Every structure is written in structure tokens, then in C-alpha cells.
XYZ file of C-alpha atoms in Angstrom:
569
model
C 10.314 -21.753 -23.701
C 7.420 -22.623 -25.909
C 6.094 -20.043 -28.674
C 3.056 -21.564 -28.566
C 1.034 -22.484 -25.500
C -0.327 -25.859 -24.816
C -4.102 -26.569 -25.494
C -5.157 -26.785 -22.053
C -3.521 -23.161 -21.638
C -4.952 -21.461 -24.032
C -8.569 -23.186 -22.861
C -7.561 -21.763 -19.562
C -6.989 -18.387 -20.740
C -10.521 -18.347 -22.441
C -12.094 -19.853 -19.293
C -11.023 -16.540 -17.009
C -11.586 -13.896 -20.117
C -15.278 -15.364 -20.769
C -15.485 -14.377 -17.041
C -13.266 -11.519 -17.616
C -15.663 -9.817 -20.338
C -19.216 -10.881 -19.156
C -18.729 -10.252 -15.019
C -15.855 -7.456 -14.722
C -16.034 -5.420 -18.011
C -19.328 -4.417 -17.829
C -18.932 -2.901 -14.038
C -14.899 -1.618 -14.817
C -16.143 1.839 -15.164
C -18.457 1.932 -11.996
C -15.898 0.455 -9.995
C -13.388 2.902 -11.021
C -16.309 5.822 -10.240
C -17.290 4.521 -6.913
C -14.139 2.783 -5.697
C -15.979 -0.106 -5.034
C -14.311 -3.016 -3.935
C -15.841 -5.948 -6.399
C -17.470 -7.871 -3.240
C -19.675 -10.399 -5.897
C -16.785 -10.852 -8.490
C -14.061 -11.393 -5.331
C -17.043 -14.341 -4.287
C -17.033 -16.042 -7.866
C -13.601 -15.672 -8.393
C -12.943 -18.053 -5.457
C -16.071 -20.230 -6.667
C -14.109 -20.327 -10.015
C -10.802 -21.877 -8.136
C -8.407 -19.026 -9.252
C -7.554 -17.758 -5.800
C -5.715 -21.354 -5.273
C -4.447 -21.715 -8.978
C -0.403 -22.503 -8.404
C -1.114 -24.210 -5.178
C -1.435 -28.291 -4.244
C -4.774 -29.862 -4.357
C -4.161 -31.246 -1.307
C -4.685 -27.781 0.443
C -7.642 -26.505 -1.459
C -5.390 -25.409 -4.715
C -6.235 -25.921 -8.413
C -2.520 -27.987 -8.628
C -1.976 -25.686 -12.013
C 1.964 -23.994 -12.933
C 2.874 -20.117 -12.285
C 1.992 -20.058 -16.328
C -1.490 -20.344 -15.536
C -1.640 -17.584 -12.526
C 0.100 -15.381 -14.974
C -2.308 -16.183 -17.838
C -5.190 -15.359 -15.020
C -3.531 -11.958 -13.987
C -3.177 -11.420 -17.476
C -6.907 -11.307 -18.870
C -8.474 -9.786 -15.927
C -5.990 -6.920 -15.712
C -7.096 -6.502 -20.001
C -10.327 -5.583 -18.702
C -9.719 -3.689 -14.919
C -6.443 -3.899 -13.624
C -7.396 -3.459 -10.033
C -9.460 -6.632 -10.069
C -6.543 -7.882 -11.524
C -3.891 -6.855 -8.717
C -6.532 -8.147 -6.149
C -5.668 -12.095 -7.697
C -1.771 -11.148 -7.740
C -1.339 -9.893 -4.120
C -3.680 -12.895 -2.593
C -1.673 -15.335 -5.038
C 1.817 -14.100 -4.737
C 1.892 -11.832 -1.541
C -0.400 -13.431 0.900
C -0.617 -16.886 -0.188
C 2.797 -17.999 -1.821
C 4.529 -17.556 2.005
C 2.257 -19.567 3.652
C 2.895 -22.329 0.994
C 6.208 -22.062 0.692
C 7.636 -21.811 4.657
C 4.565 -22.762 6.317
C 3.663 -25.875 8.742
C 1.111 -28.170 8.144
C -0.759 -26.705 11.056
C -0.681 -23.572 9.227
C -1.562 -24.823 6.121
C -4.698 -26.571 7.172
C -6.181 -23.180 9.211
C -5.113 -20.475 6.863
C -3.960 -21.822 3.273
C -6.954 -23.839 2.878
C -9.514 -20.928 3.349
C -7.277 -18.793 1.217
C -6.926 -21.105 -1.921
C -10.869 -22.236 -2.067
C -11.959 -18.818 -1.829
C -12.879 -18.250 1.631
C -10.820 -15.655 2.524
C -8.282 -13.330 0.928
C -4.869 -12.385 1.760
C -2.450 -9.605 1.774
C 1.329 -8.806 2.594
C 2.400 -6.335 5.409
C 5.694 -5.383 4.426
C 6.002 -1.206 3.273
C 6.222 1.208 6.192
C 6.474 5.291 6.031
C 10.413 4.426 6.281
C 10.655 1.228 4.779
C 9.847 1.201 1.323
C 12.439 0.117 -1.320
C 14.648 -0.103 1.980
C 12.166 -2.804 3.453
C 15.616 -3.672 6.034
C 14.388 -0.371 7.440
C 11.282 -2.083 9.339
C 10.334 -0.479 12.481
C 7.313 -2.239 13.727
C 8.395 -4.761 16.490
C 7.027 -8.169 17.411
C 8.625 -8.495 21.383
C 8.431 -12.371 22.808
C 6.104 -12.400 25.611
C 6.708 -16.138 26.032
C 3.248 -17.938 25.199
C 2.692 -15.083 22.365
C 4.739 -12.316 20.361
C 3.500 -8.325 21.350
C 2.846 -6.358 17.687
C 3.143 -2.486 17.548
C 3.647 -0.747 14.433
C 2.060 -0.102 11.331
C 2.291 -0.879 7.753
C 1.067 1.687 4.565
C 0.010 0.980 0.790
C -1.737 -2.628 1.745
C -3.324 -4.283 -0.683
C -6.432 -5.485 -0.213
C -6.822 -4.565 3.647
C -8.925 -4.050 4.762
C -11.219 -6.851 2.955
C -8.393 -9.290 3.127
C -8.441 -11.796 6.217
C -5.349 -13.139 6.250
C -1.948 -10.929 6.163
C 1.704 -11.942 6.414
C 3.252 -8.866 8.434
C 7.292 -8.635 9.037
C 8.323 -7.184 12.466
C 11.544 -6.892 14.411
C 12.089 -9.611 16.202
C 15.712 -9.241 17.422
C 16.969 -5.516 17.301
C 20.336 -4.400 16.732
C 20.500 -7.484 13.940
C 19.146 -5.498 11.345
C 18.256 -7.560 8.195
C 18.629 -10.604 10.536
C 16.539 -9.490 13.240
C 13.480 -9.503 11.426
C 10.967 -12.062 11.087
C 7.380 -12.713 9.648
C 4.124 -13.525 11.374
C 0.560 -14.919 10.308
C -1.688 -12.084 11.118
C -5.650 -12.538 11.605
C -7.700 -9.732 10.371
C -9.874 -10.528 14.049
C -7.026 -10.172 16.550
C -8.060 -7.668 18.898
C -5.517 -4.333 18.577
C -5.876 -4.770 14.797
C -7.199 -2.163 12.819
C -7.310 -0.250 9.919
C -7.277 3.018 8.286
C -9.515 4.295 5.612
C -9.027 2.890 2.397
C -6.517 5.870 -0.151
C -7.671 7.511 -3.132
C -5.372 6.453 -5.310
C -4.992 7.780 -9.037
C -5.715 4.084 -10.539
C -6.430 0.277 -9.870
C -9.266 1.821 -8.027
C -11.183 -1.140 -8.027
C -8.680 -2.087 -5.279
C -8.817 -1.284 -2.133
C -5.733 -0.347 -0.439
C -5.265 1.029 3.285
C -2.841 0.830 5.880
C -2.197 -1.468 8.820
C -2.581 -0.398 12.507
C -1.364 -2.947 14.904
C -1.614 -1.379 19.041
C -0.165 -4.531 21.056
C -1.734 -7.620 18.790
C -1.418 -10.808 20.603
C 0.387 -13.292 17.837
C 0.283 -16.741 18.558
C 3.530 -18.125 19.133
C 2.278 -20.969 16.747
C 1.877 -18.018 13.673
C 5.403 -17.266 13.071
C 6.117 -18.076 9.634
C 9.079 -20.005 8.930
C 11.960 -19.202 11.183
C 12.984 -16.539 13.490
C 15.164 -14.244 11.839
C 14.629 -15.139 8.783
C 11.249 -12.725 7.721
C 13.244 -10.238 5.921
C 14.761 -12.915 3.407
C 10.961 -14.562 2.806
C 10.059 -11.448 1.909
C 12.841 -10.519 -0.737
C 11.599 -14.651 -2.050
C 7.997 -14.163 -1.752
C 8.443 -10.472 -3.642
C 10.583 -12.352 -6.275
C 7.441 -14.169 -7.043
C 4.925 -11.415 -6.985
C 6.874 -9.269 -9.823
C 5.672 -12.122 -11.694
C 1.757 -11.120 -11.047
C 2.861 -7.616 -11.416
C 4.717 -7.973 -15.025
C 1.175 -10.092 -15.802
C -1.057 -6.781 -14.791
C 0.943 -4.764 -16.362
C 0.954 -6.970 -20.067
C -2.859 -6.912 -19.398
C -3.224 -3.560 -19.248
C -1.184 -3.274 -22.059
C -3.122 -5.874 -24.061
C -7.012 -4.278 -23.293
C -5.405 -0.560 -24.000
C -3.866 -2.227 -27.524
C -6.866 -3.520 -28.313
C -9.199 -1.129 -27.517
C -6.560 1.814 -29.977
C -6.480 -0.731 -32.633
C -10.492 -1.056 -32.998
C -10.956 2.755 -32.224
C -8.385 3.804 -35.011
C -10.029 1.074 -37.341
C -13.843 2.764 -36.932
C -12.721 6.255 -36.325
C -12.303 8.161 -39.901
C -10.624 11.502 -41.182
C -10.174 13.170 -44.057
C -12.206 10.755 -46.347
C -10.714 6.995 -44.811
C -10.093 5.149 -41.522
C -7.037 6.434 -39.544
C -5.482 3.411 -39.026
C -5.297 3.815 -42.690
C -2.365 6.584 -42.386
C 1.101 4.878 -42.071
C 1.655 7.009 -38.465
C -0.985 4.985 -37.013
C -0.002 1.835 -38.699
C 3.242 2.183 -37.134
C 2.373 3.017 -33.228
C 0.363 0.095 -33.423
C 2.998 -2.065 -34.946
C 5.365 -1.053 -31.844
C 2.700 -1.651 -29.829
C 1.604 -5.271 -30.886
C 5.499 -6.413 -31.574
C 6.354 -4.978 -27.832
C 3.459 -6.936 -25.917
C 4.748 -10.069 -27.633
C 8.459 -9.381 -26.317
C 6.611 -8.532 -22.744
C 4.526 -11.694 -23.070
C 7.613 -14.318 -23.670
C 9.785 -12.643 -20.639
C 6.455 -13.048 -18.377
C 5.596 -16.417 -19.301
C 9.721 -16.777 -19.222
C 9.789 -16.339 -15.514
C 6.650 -17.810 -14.960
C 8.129 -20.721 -16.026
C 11.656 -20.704 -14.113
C 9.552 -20.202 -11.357
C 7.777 -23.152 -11.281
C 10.867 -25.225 -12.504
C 12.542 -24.274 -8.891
C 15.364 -22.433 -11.361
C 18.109 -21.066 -9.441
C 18.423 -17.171 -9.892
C 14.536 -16.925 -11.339
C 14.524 -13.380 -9.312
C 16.600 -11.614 -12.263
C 13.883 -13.018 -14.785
C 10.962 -11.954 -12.331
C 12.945 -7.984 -12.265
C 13.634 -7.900 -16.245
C 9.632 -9.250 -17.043
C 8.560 -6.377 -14.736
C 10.849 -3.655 -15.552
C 9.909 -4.253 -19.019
C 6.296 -5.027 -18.946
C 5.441 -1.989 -16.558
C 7.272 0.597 -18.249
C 5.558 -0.996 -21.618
C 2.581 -0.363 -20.181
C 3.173 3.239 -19.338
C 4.362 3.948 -22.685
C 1.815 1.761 -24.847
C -1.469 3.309 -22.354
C 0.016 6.864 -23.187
C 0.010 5.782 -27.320
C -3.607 4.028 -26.973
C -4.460 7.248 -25.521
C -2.877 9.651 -27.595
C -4.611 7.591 -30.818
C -7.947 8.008 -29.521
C -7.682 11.885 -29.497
C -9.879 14.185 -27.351
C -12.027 11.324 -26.818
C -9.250 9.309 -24.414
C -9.451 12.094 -22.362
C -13.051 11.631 -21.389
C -13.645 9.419 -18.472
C -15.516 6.720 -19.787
C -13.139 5.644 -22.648
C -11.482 2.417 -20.953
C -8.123 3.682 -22.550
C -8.435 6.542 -19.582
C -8.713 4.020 -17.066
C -6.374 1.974 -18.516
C -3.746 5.131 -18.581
C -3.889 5.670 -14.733
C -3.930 1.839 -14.271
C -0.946 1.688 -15.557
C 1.605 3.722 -13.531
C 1.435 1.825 -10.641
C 3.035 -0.639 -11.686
C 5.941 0.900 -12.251
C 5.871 1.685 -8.593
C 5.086 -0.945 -6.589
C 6.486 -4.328 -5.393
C 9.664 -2.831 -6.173
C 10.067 0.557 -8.769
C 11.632 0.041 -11.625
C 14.703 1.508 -10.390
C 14.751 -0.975 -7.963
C 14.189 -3.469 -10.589
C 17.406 -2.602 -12.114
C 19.644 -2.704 -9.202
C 18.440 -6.204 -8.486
C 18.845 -7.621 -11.864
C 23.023 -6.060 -11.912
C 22.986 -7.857 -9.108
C 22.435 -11.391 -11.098
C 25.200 -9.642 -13.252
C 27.753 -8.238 -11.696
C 29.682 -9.947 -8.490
C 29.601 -8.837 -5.471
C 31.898 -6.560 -3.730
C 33.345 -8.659 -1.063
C 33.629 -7.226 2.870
C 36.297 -7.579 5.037
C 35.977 -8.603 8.573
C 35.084 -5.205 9.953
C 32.119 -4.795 7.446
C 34.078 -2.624 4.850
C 33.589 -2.725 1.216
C 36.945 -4.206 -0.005
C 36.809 -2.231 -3.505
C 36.254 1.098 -1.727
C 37.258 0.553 2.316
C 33.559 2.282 2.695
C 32.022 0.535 6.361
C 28.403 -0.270 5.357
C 26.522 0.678 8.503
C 22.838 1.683 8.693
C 22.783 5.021 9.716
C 20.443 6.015 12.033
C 17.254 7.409 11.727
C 16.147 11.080 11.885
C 12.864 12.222 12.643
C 11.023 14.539 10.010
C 10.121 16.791 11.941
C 13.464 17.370 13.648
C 14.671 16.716 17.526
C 11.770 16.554 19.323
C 11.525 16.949 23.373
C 9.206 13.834 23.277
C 7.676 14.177 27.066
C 4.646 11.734 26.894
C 2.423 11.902 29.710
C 0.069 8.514 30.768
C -2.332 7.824 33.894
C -4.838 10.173 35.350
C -5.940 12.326 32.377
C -6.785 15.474 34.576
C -2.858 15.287 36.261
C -1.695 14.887 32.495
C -3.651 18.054 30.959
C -2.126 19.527 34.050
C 1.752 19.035 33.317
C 0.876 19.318 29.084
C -0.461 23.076 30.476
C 2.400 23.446 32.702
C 5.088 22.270 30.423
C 3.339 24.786 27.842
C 3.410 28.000 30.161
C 7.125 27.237 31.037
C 7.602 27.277 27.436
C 6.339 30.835 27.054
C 2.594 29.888 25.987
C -0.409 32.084 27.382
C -3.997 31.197 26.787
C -5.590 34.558 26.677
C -6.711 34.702 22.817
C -10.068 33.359 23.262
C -11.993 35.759 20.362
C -10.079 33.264 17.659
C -12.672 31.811 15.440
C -11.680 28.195 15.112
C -12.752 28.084 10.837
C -10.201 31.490 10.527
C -7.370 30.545 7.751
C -5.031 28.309 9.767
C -1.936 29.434 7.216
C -2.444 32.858 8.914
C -3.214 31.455 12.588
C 0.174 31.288 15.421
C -1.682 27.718 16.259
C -3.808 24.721 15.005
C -5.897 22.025 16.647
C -5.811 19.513 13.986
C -8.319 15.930 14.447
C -8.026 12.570 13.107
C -9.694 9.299 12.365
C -9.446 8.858 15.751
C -12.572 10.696 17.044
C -15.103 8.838 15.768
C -18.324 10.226 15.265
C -18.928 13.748 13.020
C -20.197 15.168 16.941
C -17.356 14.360 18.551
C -15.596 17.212 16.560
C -17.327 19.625 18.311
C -15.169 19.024 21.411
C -12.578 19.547 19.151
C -13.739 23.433 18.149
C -14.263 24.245 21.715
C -10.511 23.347 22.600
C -9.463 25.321 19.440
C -11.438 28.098 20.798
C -9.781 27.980 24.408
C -6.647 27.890 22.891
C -6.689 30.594 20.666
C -6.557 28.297 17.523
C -7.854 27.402 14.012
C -9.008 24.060 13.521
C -7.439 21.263 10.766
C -7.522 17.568 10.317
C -5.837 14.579 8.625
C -6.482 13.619 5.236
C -8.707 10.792 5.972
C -11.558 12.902 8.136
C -11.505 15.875 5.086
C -11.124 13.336 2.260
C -13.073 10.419 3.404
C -15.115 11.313 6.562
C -15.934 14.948 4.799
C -16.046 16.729 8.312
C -14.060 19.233 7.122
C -13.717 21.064 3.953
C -10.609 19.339 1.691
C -8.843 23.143 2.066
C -8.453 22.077 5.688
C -6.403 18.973 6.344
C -2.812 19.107 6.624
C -0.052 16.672 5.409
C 1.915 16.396 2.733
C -0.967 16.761 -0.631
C -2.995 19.599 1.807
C -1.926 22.143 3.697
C 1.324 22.828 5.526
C 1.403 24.555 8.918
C 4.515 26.359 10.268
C 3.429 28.350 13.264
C 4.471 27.822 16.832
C 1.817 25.150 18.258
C -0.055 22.287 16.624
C -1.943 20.226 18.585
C -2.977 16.459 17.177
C -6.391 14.688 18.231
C -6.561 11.389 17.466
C -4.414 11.273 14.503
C -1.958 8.481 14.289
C 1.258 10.661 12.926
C 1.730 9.204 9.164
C 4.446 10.460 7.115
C 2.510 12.304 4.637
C 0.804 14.314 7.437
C 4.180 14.590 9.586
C 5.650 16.454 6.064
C 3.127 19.027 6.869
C 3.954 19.983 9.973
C 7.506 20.139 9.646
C 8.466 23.958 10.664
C 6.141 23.898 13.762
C 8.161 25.010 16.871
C 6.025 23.320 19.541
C 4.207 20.128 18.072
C 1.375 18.018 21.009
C -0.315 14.813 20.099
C -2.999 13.423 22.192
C -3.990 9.672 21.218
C -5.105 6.401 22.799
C -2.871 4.735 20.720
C 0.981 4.510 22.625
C 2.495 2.900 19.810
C 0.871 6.052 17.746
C 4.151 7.333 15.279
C 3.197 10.503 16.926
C 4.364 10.356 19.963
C 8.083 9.527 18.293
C 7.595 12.850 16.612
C 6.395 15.290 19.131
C 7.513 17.754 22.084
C 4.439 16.732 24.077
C 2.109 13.909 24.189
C -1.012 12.746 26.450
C -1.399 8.715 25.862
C -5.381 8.101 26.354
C -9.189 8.615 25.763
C -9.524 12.031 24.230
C -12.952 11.212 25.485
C -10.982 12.147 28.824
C -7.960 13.711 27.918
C -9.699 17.015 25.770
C -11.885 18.186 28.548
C -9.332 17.861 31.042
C -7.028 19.919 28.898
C -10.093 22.588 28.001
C -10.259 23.071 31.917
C -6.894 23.470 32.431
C -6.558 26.229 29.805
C -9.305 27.772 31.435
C -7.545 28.161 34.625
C -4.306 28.990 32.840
């Protein structure tokens, strides 16, 4: 490659940082304060043409290489990487797919929109067990003939909610593992399609990311993406390309945390002279300048393959972001550690910069990840016999199957007439041993020192509704919790309250779950509970997978049907 960009390049790169420094560098630190999604920048972003920068004219793109996206990624990750990632998941994640295996009917109702700016996309891939193991997908997509039935969910989404568009894998085919799984074009509008609260996440928090929540979405036959069967090998392609816009956030944030150390340690004086005076500075920022160049060419490197259709471009895409994101950890630690005290304030942009970082280590692949793929491109591969065995060590590669967190579960869901349902949840209770005679329990007493809990989620609504909640607590002798999301978020409870896996753990003998949809992290805090009950409108809720008893419907319904029952109990 080129040491020296082309003239048009580098006029593109000053283009998106005059933008860069006068519309997103101003606001970086209120963004990061508020979490606010950048609603105004997102609009003149796609006025600007670089949501459709790698992609044809003909479809609403700017008809510009992968160099360019990079080069965008680049600068506005130097100033805020989270507006930053926000370009490289549309770009890469949403977009590239659609591109790349779409139809021309496809391309002309969703690309268009996405390139000139009109909407924004995002990838539905990661699931609470399928992360770096994304052949582990569990939400299905069943054929209904004129339309494909979607239950499942998806965590850590980029951009969702405020994307529109999202490419989502589901199994297609079971039993066919890696084969079995296929990817559909998923419209934020389909009814059954929601979403949860956005996380608070320790960077990029300009970003919004939140999970997926699909309760049987009807998909057009006509949005399957490519073929059928094939969704789990687009996704390995399109993540091939998005390492690229990953490796470009991360040199970014390297480049605005470099720059930011070298002017600090320039002004900033001790002992009679500037410090970047004293040879130990001189020399951190020597490492730091001479690394970001090596980080630059493998970026650019890949960027380039990329577009040139190069066979194998995946081990340049791994190497630029194994070694741009771990850069970035190390040279955001240095920028910090040069400005003193005064990096740990929040304020100093080498702060934000710091947290900004680590992500990238982490996502569209960790690092350790990265390094299995690139021996891949290295090393051959061991070669299988017939019966699936690995020829070098006669080990059968099967996918063993999965165990629940929470252990064997009795899983006895009960559906229809909510008043017959709170009867036989009551029943099954009493035959397990349960009374309902405690009723002096005061539902805000310490749940770590309470027998039971009546935990709410999301899915009550309104603040009043929890009210219902503390009466059923009260009838059942129990303290009250929540999920992350209603103590975090909502603030119904106090943040000393919720369980899951950053709160509070529970291990007494019954926990009963309102509305709450069963994620991992909250499933990891409930792990010891003998007798676990989830009550949620949801069927396709991961609760009900991980429970002894479960009521499918309105808690609306289902709560004061259950309050009488313990009454009579």
C-alpha cells in the first residue's frame, strides 16, 4: 500500500474532522454525561453522505473505497468514539449485508433509506449464549408459509433502539447447527418487536445500545437475506468487514488521546520547564506516535484488501483490530497517566477517551477471538473423518448441549384462564410444602435475609402498577426486588434492590418474577433459589426455559388472581 494518501483522501479526511471538531467535540462531554444519543449530529451526518460512503451511487451511496469509511470512523472516533461506532455498525453491520447478499427489491426499500441518511441500521447477532460462539443462536425463525414466525432475543445491540433497520440471524432449520441458521431483514415497526432499555455502559456512551425482544414477529418471506441456511456464514463475512470500522475507532481514539497528552505535556510545567521536556515523557510519546502509525498502515491495509475483493482479507481485518484495540487500551492508559491527577477528573477528554477505549477490545469479536481467527489464515486445518472426528486427535466435535444456569428446572407453564392458572401455580406450590401464613412481612425488609422475593420487571409499565406488586409480596410473606432496568433506569426501586448478576443475589427458597424477561445477567442472580415462578405475557420470555413454574399472560390478570388464591390458601 501507499505511504502517502491520495489528495482527494486526505481532503476527505479534513471534510469529516472540520465536522468532527465544530459539531461533535464541543457536545463529547455532555453526551458522555447524559447518555444522549446525538439525534442532530446522526441527522447531518446522513445530510453529509457518510452513512452511504462505500456503497454504489446507484442506491443512494457516496460510490467512495473502504479507505474512505475507515478515514470517516477514524476522525470522529478522535473526538467521541461512540459517535464514531454509531457510523461503523450502520456501515459495516447493518448496511454491508444488505449490499452484499441482498435483491434488488431489497435494495430499493431498505439500502436506499439507509445510505442517504434516512434511517440507520444495526446487526442482531449476540445472544446471552451466543457470543464469541455466535453457532450457539437460539432465537428461531419457524416457516409459516406466506411469512417466517421470530421468537428470541438478541443483547449488546448497537444502535437499537434508534436504528430502523436490523439484520437479525435465527434458526431456521434445527438440528443443522451452523447450517441451520439464516438471516432476516428486520423492521424496527413490525408488531411483536420491541426493545429493552438502553445499558449503562462504562464508555462509547454517546451510543446507545439495548437489546432485542422479538414475541412472534411476522417476517416477510420476501426479507430473508441471501439464502436459507446460509445466515451464520454472512455473518462471520459481514463481521470480517466490521473489524475494519472497529480497528478505525479504536486508531481514533488513539489519535485524539495522543494528541490531547502531547499538547497537555507541552503546556503543563514542573520543576522550572515543560514536562515534555524530561526524556520519560519524550519517550511515551515517541511509542505512542510510532505505534499509531504501525496501527494506521494495517487499518488502511485491510481497508484496502477489502475493497480489492482480496481473498483471505479476514486475517488482515483480525491483525488491524487486535492491534489497533489493544493500542488503544495501552496508549489511553499512557495519555492518561501523563496528564496526572488531572486525567482523572471527568472532564479531561483523555478520561473519556480511557473508558472509550476498552470496548473495543471486546466487541465484534475479543481479541482473543481475534487471534484464533488469524492462526486460522496460518495454520491448516485439522481434517475430519467421516464420522466428524478430528483426524490429529480422534476427538468427535459435537455441540454439546446446553445447560440451564439455574440448574434442572420442573418448567410447568400454565396458559388460558388466569384465575384456573393462579389456581394450579397455588396448588403446585402447597404440594411443594409452601404455606402462606406470614402475612406481617414488610415487603422493603432486606431480601438477603427474607426465605422469599417478589422481584418486577420492565414489564409492568407504569411506577403505580408496582403497587400490585407490594401487595402480592405482602400476601406471600415476601420482600420485594426488581431487574436492573426498573432500579437503574425506571428508578422505582432503590439500586440496593435489583437482582442479577452486578446487584444482588438471592438464594432462598421462592422467587417469584413479574414481568421480567429472564436475561442472563439477572438469571446469575438467582441461581441457588430452590423454587423459582415467572409470570409474563411474553411465552417466548427466557424465563419460562429457566423456571419450576410459570403463568403465560397479563399480570394485569394473572397477579390478582394469584393474590386471591393465596388468600384462600
Amino acid at each position: 500500500m501507499s505511504y502517502n494518501l491520495p489528495k482527494d483522501i486526505e481532503e476527505f479526511r479534513q471534510y469529516v474532522r472540520d465536522f468532527a471538531e465544530k459539531k461533535v467535540k464541543p457536545i463529547a462531554f455532555q453526551l458522555d454525561q447524559t447518555k444522549e444519543f446525538p439525534k442532530e449530529i446522526v441527522k447531518e451526518m446522513g445530510e453529509l453522505g457518510l452513512f452511504g460512503i462505500p456503497f454504489p451511487e446507484k442506491w443512494g451511496g457516496a460510490g467512495l473505497s473502504q479507505k474512505h469509511y475507515a478515514i470517516a470512523v477514524e476522525e470522529l472516533s478522535r473526538v467521541d468514539g461512540g459517535v464514531g461506532v454509531i457510523l461503523s455498525a450502520h456501515t459495516s453491520l447493518g448496511t454491508w449485508g444488505i449490499n452484499e447478499f441482498g435483491t434488488d427489491e431489497q435494495k430499493e426499500k431498505y439500502l436506499k433509506p439507509l445510505c442517504d441518511g434516512r434511517s440507520i441500521g444495526g446487526f442482531g447477532l449476540t445472544e446471552d449464549n451466543a457470543g464469541s460462539d455466535s453457532a450457539g443462536t437460539e432465537t428461531t425463525a419457524e416457516d409459516k408459509g406466506e411469512y417466517y414466525l421470530l421468537n428470541g432475543k438478541k443483547i449488546y445491540i448497537t444502535n437499537a433502539p434508534e436504528a430502523q433497520t436490523y439484520l437479525v440471524t435465527a434458526v431456521t432449520e434445527p438440528g443443522k447447527g451452523n447450517h441451520g441458521i439464516s438471516m432476516f431483514i428486520v423492521d424496527k415497526d413490525f408488531e411483536g418487536f420491541t426493545f429493552s432499555e438502553p445499558y449503562d455502559k462504562l464508555g462509547i456512551r454517546s451510543s446507545v445500545t439495548a437489546e432485542l425482544h422479538f414475541d412472534n414477529v411476522k417476517v416477510p418471506k420476501e426479507n430473508l437475506l441471501g439464502e436459507l441456511g446460509k445466515g451464520f456464514k454472512q455473518a462471520m463475512m459481514i463481521l470480517d468487514g466490521g473489524r475494519i470500522g472497529i480497528a478505525a475507532q479504536a486508531l481514533g481514539i488513539s489519535q485524539g488521546a495522543y494528541e490531547s497528552a502531547k499538547e497537555y505535556t507541552i503546556q503543563r510545567e514542573q520543576f522550572g520547564r515543560s514536562i515534555a521536556q524530561f526524556q520519560n515523557t519524550q519517550f511515551m510519546l515517541a511509542d505512542m506516535a510510532t505505534q499509531i502509525k504501525a496501527a494506521r498502515l494495517l487499518v488502511y491495509d485491510a481497508a484496502d484488501k477489502k475493497e480489492n475483493h482480496e481473498k483471505g482479507y479476514g486475517k488482515d481485518a483480525a491483525m488491524a483490530k487486535l492491534f489497533a484495540s489493544d493500542l488503544a487500551d495501552k496508549v489511553t492508559s499512557d495519555a492518561l497517566q501523563l496528564y496526572g491527577g488531572s486525567g482523572f477528573i471527568k472532564g479531561v477528554d483523555v478520561e473519556r477517551h480511557y473508558r472509550d477505549a476498552k470496548i473495543t477490545q471486546i466487541y465484534e469479536g475479543t481479541n482473543q477471538i481475534m487471534r484464533v481467527v488469524i492462526a486460522s489464515y496460518l495454520l491448516p486445518r485439522p481434517e475430519k473423518s467421516e464420522k466428524g472426528e478430528n483426524k490429529e486427535t480422534g476427538e468427535k466435535r459435537r455441540r454439546k448441549p446446553k445447560t440451564s444456569i439455574v440448574g434442572d428446572r420442573k418448567k410447568e407453564i400454565f396458559k388460558g384462564d388466569p384465575k384456573e392458572s393462579a389456581k394450579k401455580l397455588v396448588e403446585a406450590l402447597k404440594a411443594d410444602g409452601y404455606t402462606f401464613d406470614k402475612k406481617d412481612m414488610d415487603p422493603d425488609y432486606a431480601f438477603e435475609d427474607s426465605d422469599r422475593v417478589v422481584s418486577f420487571g420492565m414489564g409492568i409499565g407504569e411506577e403505580q402498577n408496582k403497587e400490585i406488586i407490594k401487595e402480592l409480596a405482602k400476601e406471600t410473606g415476601a420482600a420485594i426486588g426488581g431487574s436492573r432496568p426498573v432500579a437503574e433506569v425506571k428508578r422505582y426501586l432503590p439500586l440496593d434492590r435489583y437482582i442479577g448478576l452486578s446487584g444482588q443475589k438471592f438464594k432462598g427458597d421462592l422467587y417469584i418474577a413479574v414481568g421480567i424477561s429472564g436475561a442472563l445477567q439477572h438469571l446469575q442472580g438467582i441461581t441457588d433459589v430452590k423454587t423459582i415462578v415467572a409470570i409474563n405475557n411474553n411465552e417466548s420470555a427466557p424465563f419460562f426455559k429457566n423456571c419450576d413454574y410459570g403463568i403465560v399472560g397479563d399480570f394485569h390478570e394473572v397477579v390478582p388472581a394469584l393474590i386471591e388464591e393465596i388468600k384462600k390458601a
